[in-house]
Amino acid sequence: MTVEWMFDGEIIEWRGPAPYYFVAMSESDSAELKEEARSLIYWGQVPVHVVIGATEFRTALFPREGRYLVPLKDAVRKAEDIGDGDVVTVVLRPAPPK
């Protein structure tokens, strides 16, 4: 699959039993991604390859209120020196699960 999305988004913290950090896609990009990647979706999640700055990683997007959230592990945030409230450019493309 060669479809790719690029967007700017603010890093948000979602507090639960432990804090998690995400960047949310827009509703329109999320709807487009859901359509393009429907064969890859499992349990509502979409496996993707993500690039933020010089850091590349694989993850699965979480659906939330009509949008997909890109989870950011501590290693990604540390490598790019980013945190809650920062705005980052995200490039992602659907990726078959390993």
Short mmCIF file of C-alpha atoms in Angstrom, two decimals:
data_model
loop_
_atom_site.label_atom_id
_atom_site.label_comp_id
_atom_site.label_asym_id
_atom_site.label_seq_id
_atom_site.Cartn_x
_atom_site.Cartn_y
_atom_site.Cartn_z
CA MET A 1 0.00 0.00 0.00
CA THR A 2 1.60 3.30 -1.07
CA VAL A 3 -0.96 5.80 0.24
CA GLU A 4 0.58 8.29 2.65
CA TRP A 5 -0.73 11.02 4.95
CA MET A 6 1.20 14.02 6.24
CA PHE A 7 -0.28 16.32 8.87
CA ASP A 8 0.67 18.60 11.74
CA GLY A 9 -0.77 17.81 15.13
CA GLU A 10 -0.43 18.73 18.77
CA ILE A 11 0.85 16.13 21.20
CA ILE A 12 -1.82 15.41 23.78
CA GLU A 13 -1.57 13.51 27.04
CA TRP A 14 -4.31 11.06 27.92
CA ARG A 15 -4.22 10.15 31.59
CA GLY A 16 -5.21 6.67 32.59
CA PRO A 17 -3.52 4.26 34.94
CA ALA A 18 -0.35 5.60 33.27
CA PRO A 19 0.05 8.64 31.02
CA TYR A 20 -0.03 8.06 27.27
CA TYR A 21 0.81 10.55 24.55
CA PHE A 22 -0.85 10.80 21.14
CA VAL A 23 -1.16 12.95 18.05
CA ALA A 24 -4.67 13.01 16.57
CA MET A 25 -5.41 12.85 12.84
CA SER A 26 -8.18 15.07 11.50
CA GLU A 27 -11.62 13.53 11.07
CA SER A 28 -11.39 13.75 7.27
CA ASP A 29 -7.93 12.12 7.15
CA SER A 30 -9.13 9.46 9.59
CA ALA A 31 -12.14 8.64 7.41
CA GLU A 32 -9.93 8.44 4.32
CA LEU A 33 -7.41 6.20 6.10
CA LYS A 34 -10.18 3.93 7.37
CA GLU A 35 -11.41 3.44 3.80
CA GLU A 36 -7.95 2.91 2.28
CA ALA A 37 -6.75 0.51 4.99
CA ARG A 38 -9.94 -1.45 5.66
CA SER A 39 -8.25 -4.77 4.82
CA LEU A 40 -5.63 -4.11 7.53
CA ILE A 41 -7.94 -3.00 10.35
CA TYR A 42 -8.16 -5.34 13.33
CA TRP A 43 -10.08 -4.60 16.52
CA GLY A 44 -10.58 -1.08 15.14
CA GLN A 45 -6.83 -0.43 15.00
CA VAL A 46 -4.78 0.26 11.88
CA PRO A 47 -1.12 -0.85 11.70
CA VAL A 48 1.05 1.96 10.31
CA HIS A 49 4.61 3.05 9.62
CA VAL A 50 5.20 6.54 11.08
CA VAL A 51 7.90 9.17 10.63
CA ILE A 52 8.27 12.10 13.04
CA GLY A 53 11.41 14.12 12.42
CA ALA A 54 14.30 11.67 11.96
CA THR A 55 12.51 8.89 13.91
CA GLU A 56 10.69 6.07 12.11
CA PHE A 57 8.58 3.49 13.90
CA ARG A 58 5.68 1.07 13.54
CA THR A 59 2.58 1.27 15.68
CA ALA A 60 -1.18 0.79 15.51
CA LEU A 61 -3.56 3.75 15.44
CA PHE A 62 -6.34 3.86 18.02
CA PRO A 63 -9.84 5.00 17.00
CA ARG A 64 -11.34 7.67 19.28
CA GLU A 65 -14.40 9.84 18.64
CA GLY A 66 -14.21 9.62 14.83
CA ARG A 67 -10.45 10.20 14.67
CA TYR A 68 -7.37 8.03 14.76
CA LEU A 69 -4.75 8.67 17.43
CA VAL A 70 -1.05 8.04 16.79
CA PRO A 71 0.50 6.70 20.03
CA LEU A 72 3.94 8.09 20.89
CA LYS A 73 6.23 5.88 22.94
CA ASP A 74 8.70 7.45 25.36
CA ALA A 75 11.58 6.45 23.05
CA VAL A 76 10.07 8.48 20.18
CA ARG A 77 9.38 11.52 22.36
CA LYS A 78 12.91 11.43 23.80
CA ALA A 79 14.59 10.93 20.41
CA GLU A 80 12.76 13.95 18.98
CA ASP A 81 12.81 16.01 22.22
CA ILE A 82 9.05 16.57 22.09
CA GLY A 83 6.37 16.65 24.76
CA ASP A 84 2.81 17.52 25.69
CA GLY A 85 1.54 20.53 23.73
CA ASP A 86 4.26 20.48 21.07
CA VAL A 87 3.14 20.48 17.44
CA VAL A 88 4.81 17.89 15.22
CA THR A 89 4.64 16.89 11.58
CA VAL A 90 3.57 13.27 11.18
CA VAL A 91 3.96 11.18 8.04
CA LEU A 92 2.26 7.80 8.07
CA ARG A 93 1.24 5.02 5.78
CA PRO A 94 -0.67 1.80 6.40
CA ALA A 95 1.60 -1.18 6.97
CA PRO A 96 0.67 -4.84 7.08
CA PRO A 97 1.22 -6.35 10.53
CA LYS A 98 4.50 -8.24 10.95
#
